[in-house]
Structures are given as structure tokens and as C-alpha cells.
Amino acid sequence: MSVNDKRNLDSIPVGALRMIPLSGCMELGKKVDDYLVGWRGERESEHKDSLAFQGYQRESYILDAKISRFGTGEAKGTINESVRGTDLYLLVDVSNYSLTYKLCGMENHMSPDDHYQDLKRIIAAVGGKARRITVIMPFLYESRQHKRSTRESLDCAIALQELVRMGVDNIITFDAHDGRVQNAIPLHGFETIRPAYQFIKGLLRSVKDLTIDSDHMMVVSPDEGGMERAIYIANVLGLDMGMFYKRRDYTQVVNGRNPIVSHEFLGSSVEGKDVIVIDDMISSGESVLDVAKQLKKRNAGRIFIASTFGLFTGGMKLFDEAYAEGLFDKVLTTNLIYQTPELLSREYYVNCDMSKYIAYIIDTLNHDESISDLLNPADRINRLVASYMAEQGK
């Protein structure tokens, strides 16, 4: 039985459901819209013809909105349909650098700042007429600058406060670099969701001979910051876990951070075991590939790298070389952010589609129902693993 079949969604919606995927998130938004249209077209409810359910079934829930840009690079947001009384969901991918615009005749790639400004433009265009505004921002804007250690800016907290001041009621993100940043807006809704189920599902679909027990598999966190993430998956799967900690050179700063001198491992033996290396993001990839190299030196078996956000800021060359050397077997990331054609073409890459999950969340929240079972996928993971083991005859 699917999650959708178990959902009791006969309660009155908060308002007419509408979505605005911004340009950098349009592909994901259309997939989410397709799920919503299909579910609501099939869903039977004795209240569907009542005034409270007006506009419940639509051919599309995506509103006609656009960002127009002037030759100087300035822009404005325009919404071409009524938003009055709607339950509005805005989807934005601040990391989509593939989009460009003209700036004084030159082509300029959109930065996270540009995407964030476009989000604010759409919120401003709504003009407070929506009944509720929820921002779904998978990669949380400025989430890597989430805490202050010296006299420096605190960008993520400032952005969250700015959004709620503009009228945003809820912010939904995935695998925030540090979920404690929600302390900046303690009286507003903030959810940080981890795609653990989608990772396990992607791994089990792409690898058919896994033995999922503590004698044959292990979960490893590449740093101390990801311990909670690794502990959760290890506990749900019944595996041991280990951790690397990064020894850094604090006497110098390179590309905004102290360079890593080495990775030191804490945990039981990985010899002969398949290893799931789980992290929130792959930036250049140097760190996680060094972890894979260290695991291979310790005679680990197959290595599967799972990360919510595959940024690959240095391109695919490092990963291609590491794969050719046999340092890892699969890389799993989600489609929550922009994926390059080069990434999608790699034989070692596993794409974990999050559109159905986001559609579940939107559909449930629109009915003002609890999403707690969606936030904790332990039962679904256990059923998935049991089905996989049964197919393998184990």
C-alpha cells in the first residue's frame, strides 16, 4: 500500500492549492504537479462539490508567473493569475547555475543571490493576498554560512528572518547544513527533511547482490557534522557505523576554509564490508573521494557514496578518475538541485527522484494534516529492505 493510499485527506483544504516553481526549479515543479493532478483527479470525496473544495481538481496547479529582466540586470516579478485566498507553494533551486541572463550585453550566470532575489520578487508580487505561503527551498540559501565564529555575516539566519517578514509562513528544506539555524525564526514553520528512504531505494534498485547486515555492510560519516545522519540510517538498517574526522591546517585559509590535512577514522573494521558513505553535499568531491581512498586502504569492499546535493563544483573529472581506479562503485544524489547532462550520463550515477515525496508533502499540508510519518521513513525503509531480501532469497 502506498503512502498516498493510507492518507486520510478528507479534511477541508487550507485554501485552493497553487504552486509557483521558479525558473531554476521548473523541471522538478512540473513533475510534482503531474503527481498532484493525477492523485486529485482520482481521489473521491463526498465534499468535492462543496465551496470549500472549489478548484480542488485542476489540469495544473502551477500559476502563471514570470521574472522579467531589464538590460541592466535588474528585474521584476509578475503573477498573471489571481492568488487571493490560495495556499501557495513556491519552489526555488538557488544552486542552479545553468540559467543565464543578459547584463549590459554580456551573458551572466545566475548565482544563489540572483535566485534568492527572484524568490523575493515573486513573494512581493503576491502582495499578501495568499492565505498561506510555503517556500520549498531544497538547498537552503546561504546554509553554509549558518553560524558566526568571528566578526562576520550570518547570512542564512538573516535570509530566513527576511522571508518571514515578507509574509512566508513555512519554509521546507532538505538536509540543512545545520538545522539549528531555524532558531532564527522560532515562531514560524521550518522543516529540514532527509531523503534516507530515497537513498536506500535507489541503492537497492541499482545493486542486486547486497547483504544488509552488520557482518557485510557498514555506514560511514565522512565528518563529525554528519554523525546524526549516519546514525539514523545505521540504526534503521541494523548496521554498524564509523566516522572520519578532518584534521585541518588552521594556519591558512584556502577558498574560504581551512584546508584538510588528513582524514582519521573512528570505528570498527571495514575489511571486506560494503560501505555506504553518507553526507549532505558533494561540493568539489575531494573530501569524500579521500574518504573512499582511506576506506580502500582499510580493505573495504564496495563503496557507495550517497549525498543529498551533488554540486560537483569542479566537474566530473575527479569522480571519473576515482571510478576508473575502483575507489567507489556508485554515487547517489537527488534531483532536488540542478543536475548536469554530464552527471546524468555517468554509468556509476544513481539519480534519486524526490518529486513524488515533495508532492506527498504539499498534498498533505494543503489539507492541514500531519506530515510526521513522511518525515520519519523508518517503516517504509524496513518494508523496502524486507522485500529486497525476500527477492534475493535471504
Tab-separated table of C-alpha atoms in Angstrom:
chain	number	residue	atom	x	y	z
A	1	MET	CA	0.000	0.000	0.000
A	2	SER	CA	1.437	3.369	-0.970
A	3	VAL	CA	1.773	6.336	1.346
A	4	ASN	CA	-0.911	8.122	-0.659
A	5	ASP	CA	-3.397	5.269	-0.176
A	6	LYS	CA	-3.003	5.472	3.614
A	7	ARG	CA	-3.544	9.236	3.703
A	8	ASN	CA	-6.860	10.480	5.082
A	9	LEU	CA	-7.269	13.735	3.187
A	10	ASP	CA	-10.983	14.411	3.550
A	11	SER	CA	-10.359	17.468	5.713
A	12	ILE	CA	-11.050	20.882	4.203
A	13	PRO	CA	-8.029	22.354	2.388
A	14	VAL	CA	-6.383	25.450	3.855
A	15	GLY	CA	-7.057	27.161	0.544
A	16	ALA	CA	-7.025	26.462	-3.173
A	17	LEU	CA	-3.706	24.732	-3.883
A	18	ARG	CA	-1.388	26.603	-6.261
A	19	MET	CA	2.331	26.304	-6.981
A	20	ILE	CA	4.942	28.609	-8.478
A	21	PRO	CA	8.161	26.794	-9.399
A	22	LEU	CA	10.739	29.462	-10.176
A	23	SER	CA	12.700	29.100	-13.401
A	24	GLY	CA	15.598	27.220	-11.787
A	25	CYS	CA	13.219	24.628	-10.340
A	26	MET	CA	10.755	24.269	-13.223
A	27	GLU	CA	11.596	20.670	-14.190
A	28	LEU	CA	11.124	19.419	-10.625
A	29	GLY	CA	7.983	21.553	-10.235
A	30	LYS	CA	6.344	20.033	-13.301
A	31	LYS	CA	6.971	16.509	-12.009
A	32	VAL	CA	5.410	17.448	-8.657
A	33	ASP	CA	2.455	18.992	-10.482
A	34	ASP	CA	1.888	15.804	-12.509
A	35	TYR	CA	1.603	13.747	-9.309
A	36	LEU	CA	-0.825	16.205	-7.722
A	37	VAL	CA	-3.031	16.342	-10.816
A	38	GLY	CA	-3.132	12.530	-11.012
A	39	TRP	CA	-3.909	11.959	-7.341
A	40	ARG	CA	-6.579	14.609	-7.050
A	41	GLY	CA	-8.183	13.550	-10.309
A	42	GLU	CA	-8.658	10.020	-8.914
A	43	ARG	CA	-9.446	10.929	-5.314
A	44	GLU	CA	-13.109	10.565	-4.399
A	45	SER	CA	-14.576	12.776	-1.717
A	46	GLU	CA	-18.163	13.486	-0.792
A	47	HIS	CA	-17.163	17.129	-0.271
A	48	LYS	CA	-15.561	17.743	-3.677
A	49	ASP	CA	-18.523	19.783	-4.935
A	50	SER	CA	-18.686	21.994	-1.835
A	51	LEU	CA	-17.484	25.592	-1.834
A	52	ALA	CA	-14.536	24.736	0.444
A	53	PHE	CA	-13.200	22.321	-2.212
A	54	GLN	CA	-13.580	24.784	-5.095
A	55	GLY	CA	-10.660	24.409	-7.508
A	56	TYR	CA	-9.601	21.148	-5.863
A	57	GLN	CA	-9.185	19.362	-9.188
A	58	ARG	CA	-7.241	21.193	-11.895
A	59	GLU	CA	-5.389	20.392	-15.081
A	60	SER	CA	-2.378	22.063	-13.472
A	61	TYR	CA	-1.678	23.661	-10.110
A	62	ILE	CA	1.149	25.804	-11.488
A	63	LEU	CA	0.377	29.517	-11.539
A	64	ASP	CA	1.382	31.711	-14.462
A	65	ALA	CA	4.236	33.798	-13.066
A	66	LYS	CA	7.458	35.093	-14.553
A	67	ILE	CA	10.549	37.149	-13.881
A	68	SER	CA	11.257	39.888	-16.425
A	69	ARG	CA	14.771	41.290	-16.543
A	70	PHE	CA	15.973	44.643	-17.836
A	71	GLY	CA	19.178	45.215	-19.751
A	72	THR	CA	20.953	46.431	-16.632
A	73	GLY	CA	20.334	43.103	-14.881
A	74	GLU	CA	17.525	44.482	-12.708
A	75	ALA	CA	14.288	42.515	-12.691
A	76	LYS	CA	10.674	42.354	-11.588
A	77	GLY	CA	8.316	39.518	-10.679
A	78	THR	CA	4.858	39.306	-12.252
A	79	ILE	CA	1.954	36.986	-11.418
A	80	ASN	CA	-0.664	36.772	-14.162
A	81	GLU	CA	-3.396	34.935	-12.215
A	82	SER	CA	-5.266	35.636	-9.014
A	83	VAL	CA	-3.606	34.375	-5.836
A	84	ARG	CA	-6.240	35.659	-3.432
A	85	GLY	CA	-7.067	33.074	-0.763
A	86	THR	CA	-4.712	30.418	-2.177
A	87	ASP	CA	-2.459	28.019	-0.322
A	88	LEU	CA	0.661	28.920	-2.265
A	89	TYR	CA	3.848	26.833	-2.582
A	90	LEU	CA	6.980	28.416	-4.058
A	91	LEU	CA	9.757	26.083	-5.251
A	92	VAL	CA	13.244	27.509	-5.742
A	93	ASP	CA	16.648	25.984	-6.537
A	94	VAL	CA	19.209	28.590	-5.501
A	95	SER	CA	22.110	26.455	-6.779
A	96	ASN	CA	21.025	26.267	-10.444
A	97	TYR	CA	23.911	27.995	-12.189
A	98	SER	CA	22.852	26.804	-15.667
A	99	LEU	CA	20.438	29.726	-16.156
A	100	THR	CA	21.764	32.940	-17.673
A	101	TYR	CA	20.605	36.500	-18.288
A	102	LYS	CA	21.923	39.480	-20.200
A	103	LEU	CA	23.803	42.090	-18.225
A	104	CYS	CA	24.745	45.126	-20.315
A	105	GLY	CA	25.085	42.880	-23.361
A	106	MET	CA	27.089	40.184	-21.568
A	107	GLU	CA	25.849	36.742	-20.575
A	108	ASN	CA	25.753	36.327	-16.806
A	109	HIS	CA	25.125	33.042	-14.993
A	110	MET	CA	22.595	33.170	-12.154
A	111	SER	CA	24.098	32.901	-8.684
A	112	PRO	CA	22.348	31.865	-5.458
A	113	ASP	CA	21.892	35.580	-4.755
A	114	ASP	CA	20.041	36.024	-8.062
A	115	HIS	CA	17.688	33.110	-7.352
A	116	TYR	CA	17.009	34.374	-3.834
A	117	GLN	CA	16.189	37.840	-5.149
A	118	ASP	CA	13.796	36.311	-7.704
A	119	LEU	CA	12.051	34.443	-4.879
A	120	LYS	CA	11.553	37.709	-3.008
A	121	ARG	CA	10.230	39.342	-6.173
A	122	ILE	CA	7.519	36.692	-6.525
A	123	ILE	CA	6.603	36.980	-2.833
A	124	ALA	CA	6.368	40.751	-3.289
A	125	ALA	CA	4.142	40.260	-6.351
A	126	VAL	CA	1.772	38.120	-4.250
A	127	GLY	CA	1.247	41.247	-2.175
A	128	GLY	CA	-0.023	39.431	0.904
A	129	LYS	CA	-3.151	38.180	-0.901
A	130	ALA	CA	-2.429	34.462	-0.490
A	131	ARG	CA	-3.921	32.722	2.522
A	132	ARG	CA	-0.651	30.972	3.277
A	133	ILE	CA	2.790	30.964	1.653
A	134	THR	CA	5.158	27.998	1.932
A	135	VAL	CA	8.637	28.192	0.445
A	136	ILE	CA	10.184	24.863	-0.583
A	137	MET	CA	13.898	25.561	-0.906
A	138	PRO	CA	15.694	22.183	-1.111
A	139	PHE	CA	19.185	23.687	-0.885
A	140	LEU	CA	18.824	26.262	1.881
A	141	TYR	CA	20.145	29.634	0.783
A	142	GLU	CA	23.476	30.523	2.455
A	143	SER	CA	23.192	27.420	4.653
A	144	ARG	CA	26.970	27.015	4.667
A	145	GLN	CA	27.188	30.352	6.484
A	146	HIS	CA	24.944	29.263	9.323
A	147	LYS	CA	26.988	30.221	12.379
A	148	ARG	CA	29.209	33.074	13.422
A	149	SER	CA	32.711	32.379	14.719
A	150	THR	CA	34.349	35.802	14.287
A	151	ARG	CA	33.125	39.238	13.215
A	152	GLU	CA	31.352	38.005	10.094
A	153	SER	CA	27.934	37.959	8.486
A	154	LEU	CA	25.249	35.445	9.465
A	155	ASP	CA	23.638	35.154	6.057
A	156	CYS	CA	21.308	32.155	6.434
A	157	ALA	CA	19.635	33.453	9.599
A	158	ILE	CA	19.174	36.910	8.055
A	159	ALA	CA	17.586	35.379	4.932
A	160	LEU	CA	15.131	33.310	6.986
A	161	GLN	CA	14.090	36.341	9.009
A	162	GLU	CA	13.677	38.369	5.828
A	163	LEU	CA	11.372	35.750	4.294
A	164	VAL	CA	9.066	35.549	7.297
A	165	ARG	CA	8.902	39.342	7.477
A	166	MET	CA	7.705	39.294	3.867
A	167	GLY	CA	4.816	37.007	4.807
A	168	VAL	CA	6.186	33.468	4.390
A	169	ASP	CA	4.505	31.111	6.870
A	170	ASN	CA	6.531	27.909	6.392
A	171	ILE	CA	9.940	27.038	5.000
A	172	ILE	CA	10.710	23.483	3.913
A	173	THR	CA	14.255	22.488	3.106
A	174	PHE	CA	16.211	19.257	2.748
A	175	ASP	CA	19.232	18.201	4.766
A	176	ALA	CA	20.100	21.672	6.031
A	177	HIS	CA	23.802	22.045	6.758
A	178	ASP	CA	22.822	22.777	10.370
A	179	GLY	CA	19.131	22.532	11.256
A	180	ARG	CA	19.669	24.736	14.316
A	181	VAL	CA	19.561	27.753	12.027
A	182	GLN	CA	15.778	27.562	12.457
A	183	ASN	CA	16.358	29.209	15.842
A	184	ALA	CA	16.451	32.451	13.852
A	185	ILE	CA	12.668	32.106	13.246
A	186	PRO	CA	11.385	30.158	16.277
A	187	LEU	CA	7.736	31.202	15.834
A	188	HIS	CA	7.428	30.080	12.206
A	189	GLY	CA	7.318	26.703	10.490
A	190	PHE	CA	10.653	25.225	9.453
A	191	GLU	CA	11.247	21.628	8.369
A	192	THR	CA	14.532	20.076	7.298
A	193	ILE	CA	13.911	16.715	5.643
A	194	ARG	CA	16.400	13.938	4.911
A	195	PRO	CA	15.960	11.696	1.867
A	196	ALA	CA	17.045	8.494	3.642
A	197	TYR	CA	14.273	6.391	2.066
A	198	GLN	CA	15.099	7.565	-1.462
A	199	PHE	CA	18.788	6.737	-0.975
A	200	ILE	CA	18.053	3.204	0.214
A	201	LYS	CA	15.515	2.735	-2.581
A	202	GLY	CA	17.999	3.948	-5.210
A	203	LEU	CA	20.771	1.728	-3.853
A	204	LEU	CA	18.621	-1.416	-3.704
A	205	ARG	CA	17.339	-0.844	-7.234
A	206	SER	CA	20.804	-0.352	-8.722
A	207	VAL	CA	22.714	-3.060	-6.794
A	208	LYS	CA	21.149	-6.514	-6.694
A	209	ASP	CA	23.511	-8.565	-4.522
A	210	LEU	CA	23.718	-6.672	-1.237
A	211	THR	CA	23.655	-8.432	2.128
A	212	ILE	CA	22.204	-5.951	4.570
A	213	ASP	CA	23.526	-6.907	7.983
A	214	SER	CA	26.305	-5.757	10.299
A	215	ASP	CA	28.644	-8.527	9.125
A	216	HIS	CA	28.580	-7.418	5.495
A	217	MET	CA	27.751	-3.711	5.451
A	218	MET	CA	28.586	-0.510	7.313
A	219	VAL	CA	27.574	3.153	7.267
A	220	VAL	CA	30.294	5.802	7.453
A	221	SER	CA	30.058	9.548	8.024
A	222	PRO	CA	32.850	11.497	6.278
A	223	ASP	CA	32.960	14.054	9.124
A	224	GLU	CA	31.688	14.689	12.636
A	225	GLY	CA	28.963	17.035	11.375
A	226	GLY	CA	27.170	14.205	9.582
A	227	MET	CA	27.109	11.777	12.508
A	228	GLU	CA	23.372	12.078	13.161
A	229	ARG	CA	22.605	11.315	9.511
A	230	ALA	CA	24.775	8.184	9.510
A	231	ILE	CA	23.497	7.009	12.904
A	232	TYR	CA	19.890	7.168	11.695
A	233	ILE	CA	20.489	5.023	8.608
A	234	ALA	CA	22.730	2.606	10.520
A	235	ASN	CA	20.066	2.128	13.205
A	236	VAL	CA	17.222	1.651	10.734
A	237	LEU	CA	19.212	-0.894	8.702
A	238	GLY	CA	20.753	-2.582	11.758
A	239	LEU	CA	24.332	-1.806	10.723
A	240	ASP	CA	27.490	-0.611	12.468
A	241	MET	CA	28.696	2.905	11.757
A	242	GLY	CA	32.012	4.678	11.668
A	243	MET	CA	33.219	8.237	11.296
A	244	PHE	CA	36.110	10.164	9.826
A	245	TYR	CA	37.173	13.412	11.377
A	246	LYS	CA	39.052	16.036	9.430
A	247	ARG	CA	42.429	17.269	10.591
A	248	ARG	CA	42.699	20.813	9.259
A	249	ASP	CA	45.507	23.324	8.933
A	250	TYR	CA	44.172	26.304	10.871
A	251	THR	CA	47.171	28.465	9.994
A	252	GLN	CA	45.866	29.189	6.484
A	253	VAL	CA	42.641	29.715	4.564
A	254	VAL	CA	42.131	28.389	1.014
A	255	ASN	CA	38.908	29.124	-0.891
A	256	GLY	CA	37.264	30.377	2.276
A	257	ARG	CA	38.119	27.413	4.506
A	258	ASN	CA	40.991	25.793	6.362
A	259	PRO	CA	42.496	23.069	4.155
A	260	ILE	CA	42.155	19.416	5.228
A	261	VAL	CA	45.445	17.774	6.160
A	262	SER	CA	44.123	14.226	6.589
A	263	HIS	CA	41.084	12.105	7.471
A	264	GLU	CA	41.266	9.992	10.634
A	265	PHE	CA	38.885	7.040	11.083
A	266	LEU	CA	36.950	6.085	14.203
A	267	GLY	CA	35.018	2.813	14.181
A	268	SER	CA	35.214	-0.956	13.847
A	269	SER	CA	36.936	-2.770	10.991
A	270	VAL	CA	35.599	-2.157	7.482
A	271	GLU	CA	37.581	-5.034	5.965
A	272	GLY	CA	35.531	-6.902	3.371
A	273	LYS	CA	32.377	-4.887	4.087
A	274	ASP	CA	30.302	-2.852	1.659
A	275	VAL	CA	30.253	0.754	2.888
A	276	ILE	CA	27.634	3.467	2.495
A	277	VAL	CA	29.294	6.889	2.818
A	278	ILE	CA	26.501	9.375	3.602
A	279	ASP	CA	26.803	13.162	3.538
A	280	ASP	CA	24.661	16.247	2.947
A	281	MET	CA	26.526	17.587	-0.071
A	282	ILE	CA	29.279	16.872	-2.546
A	283	SER	CA	30.976	20.163	-3.381
A	284	SER	CA	34.231	19.631	-5.276
A	285	GLY	CA	34.278	15.975	-4.179
A	286	GLU	CA	37.865	15.968	-2.938
A	287	SER	CA	36.855	15.259	0.665
A	288	VAL	CA	34.517	12.336	0.004
A	289	LEU	CA	36.909	10.777	-2.521
A	290	ASP	CA	39.720	10.973	0.029
A	291	VAL	CA	37.406	9.164	2.461
A	292	ALA	CA	36.813	6.470	-0.177
A	293	LYS	CA	40.584	6.141	-0.672
A	294	GLN	CA	41.119	5.768	3.080
A	295	LEU	CA	38.403	3.084	3.246
A	296	LYS	CA	40.016	1.161	0.389
A	297	LYS	CA	43.346	1.287	2.243
A	298	ARG	CA	41.490	-0.418	5.094
A	299	ASN	CA	40.354	-3.145	2.654
A	300	ALA	CA	36.708	-2.102	2.447
A	301	GLY	CA	34.558	-3.834	-0.161
A	302	ARG	CA	32.272	-1.838	-2.430
A	303	ILE	CA	31.792	1.831	-1.613
A	304	PHE	CA	28.530	3.673	-2.282
A	305	ILE	CA	28.590	7.451	-1.888
A	306	ALA	CA	25.200	8.995	-1.079
A	307	SER	CA	24.718	12.748	-0.839
A	308	THR	CA	21.575	14.862	-0.883
A	309	PHE	CA	23.119	17.578	-3.045
A	310	GLY	CA	25.545	16.779	-5.833
A	311	LEU	CA	27.078	20.171	-6.616
A	312	PHE	CA	30.220	18.839	-8.353
A	313	THR	CA	31.720	22.320	-8.454
A	314	GLY	CA	34.897	21.031	-10.060
A	315	GLY	CA	33.174	18.963	-12.739
A	316	MET	CA	33.195	15.179	-13.116
A	317	LYS	CA	36.896	14.600	-13.837
A	318	LEU	CA	37.874	13.685	-10.270
A	319	PHE	CA	34.999	11.207	-9.987
A	320	ASP	CA	35.699	9.665	-13.389
A	321	GLU	CA	39.326	9.078	-12.410
A	322	ALA	CA	38.391	7.700	-8.991
A	323	TYR	CA	35.819	5.354	-10.533
A	324	ALA	CA	38.393	4.121	-13.045
A	325	GLU	CA	40.739	3.403	-10.104
A	326	GLY	CA	37.975	1.426	-8.377
A	327	LEU	CA	37.694	3.762	-5.371
A	328	PHE	CA	33.885	3.635	-5.392
A	329	ASP	CA	31.053	1.798	-7.128
A	330	LYS	CA	28.058	4.161	-7.096
A	331	VAL	CA	27.296	7.817	-6.437
A	332	LEU	CA	23.736	8.614	-5.384
A	333	THR	CA	22.367	12.167	-5.270
A	334	THR	CA	18.886	13.662	-5.600
A	335	ASN	CA	17.225	15.787	-8.266
A	336	LEU	CA	16.475	18.493	-5.690
A	337	ILE	CA	19.050	20.698	-7.406
A	338	TYR	CA	20.270	21.125	-10.966
A	339	GLN	CA	21.933	18.064	-12.490
A	340	THR	CA	24.270	18.460	-15.434
A	341	PRO	CA	23.874	16.248	-18.529
A	342	GLU	CA	27.429	15.008	-17.845
A	343	LEU	CA	26.417	13.773	-14.406
A	344	LEU	CA	23.285	12.046	-15.652
A	345	SER	CA	25.281	10.228	-18.344
A	346	ARG	CA	27.724	8.553	-15.935
A	347	GLU	CA	27.250	4.798	-15.511
A	348	TYR	CA	28.117	4.987	-11.826
A	349	TYR	CA	25.498	7.662	-11.081
A	350	VAL	CA	22.143	6.848	-9.448
A	351	ASN	CA	19.509	9.600	-9.608
A	352	CYS	CA	17.153	9.630	-6.601
A	353	ASP	CA	13.918	11.313	-7.708
A	354	MET	CA	12.320	13.436	-4.962
A	355	SER	CA	9.335	14.792	-6.905
A	356	LYS	CA	6.829	12.244	-5.575
A	357	TYR	CA	7.936	12.856	-1.995
A	358	ILE	CA	7.533	16.623	-2.380
A	359	ALA	CA	4.092	16.078	-3.915
A	360	TYR	CA	3.093	13.990	-0.863
A	361	ILE	CA	4.223	16.787	1.440
A	362	ILE	CA	2.358	19.507	-0.484
A	363	ASP	CA	-0.798	17.412	-0.820
A	364	THR	CA	-0.850	16.650	2.909
A	365	LEU	CA	-0.024	20.160	4.086
A	366	ASN	CA	-2.740	21.637	1.867
A	367	HIS	CA	-5.237	19.602	3.923
A	368	ASP	CA	-3.540	20.828	7.119
A	369	GLU	CA	-2.702	17.234	8.070
A	370	SER	CA	0.372	15.974	9.905
A	371	ILE	CA	3.451	15.048	7.852
A	372	SER	CA	5.233	13.346	10.760
A	373	ASP	CA	5.076	9.914	9.103
A	374	LEU	CA	6.627	11.403	5.959
A	375	LEU	CA	9.475	12.901	7.979
A	376	ASN	CA	10.340	9.536	9.584
A	377	PRO	CA	10.537	6.857	6.863
A	378	ALA	CA	11.779	4.020	9.118
A	379	ASP	CA	8.751	1.791	8.465
A	380	ARG	CA	8.947	2.307	4.713
A	381	ILE	CA	12.683	1.560	4.695
A	382	ASN	CA	12.127	-1.655	6.670
A	383	ARG	CA	9.426	-2.813	4.233
A	384	LEU	CA	11.677	-1.975	1.301
A	385	VAL	CA	14.610	-3.926	2.747
A	386	ALA	CA	12.390	-6.894	3.660
A	387	SER	CA	11.061	-7.035	0.090
A	388	TYR	CA	14.619	-6.792	-1.306
A	389	MET	CA	15.917	-9.564	0.929
A	390	ALA	CA	12.949	-11.776	0.017
A	391	GLU	CA	13.702	-11.275	-3.696
A	392	GLN	CA	17.322	-12.248	-3.056
A	393	GLY	CA	16.171	-15.337	-1.131
A	394	LYS	CA	17.986	-14.208	2.031
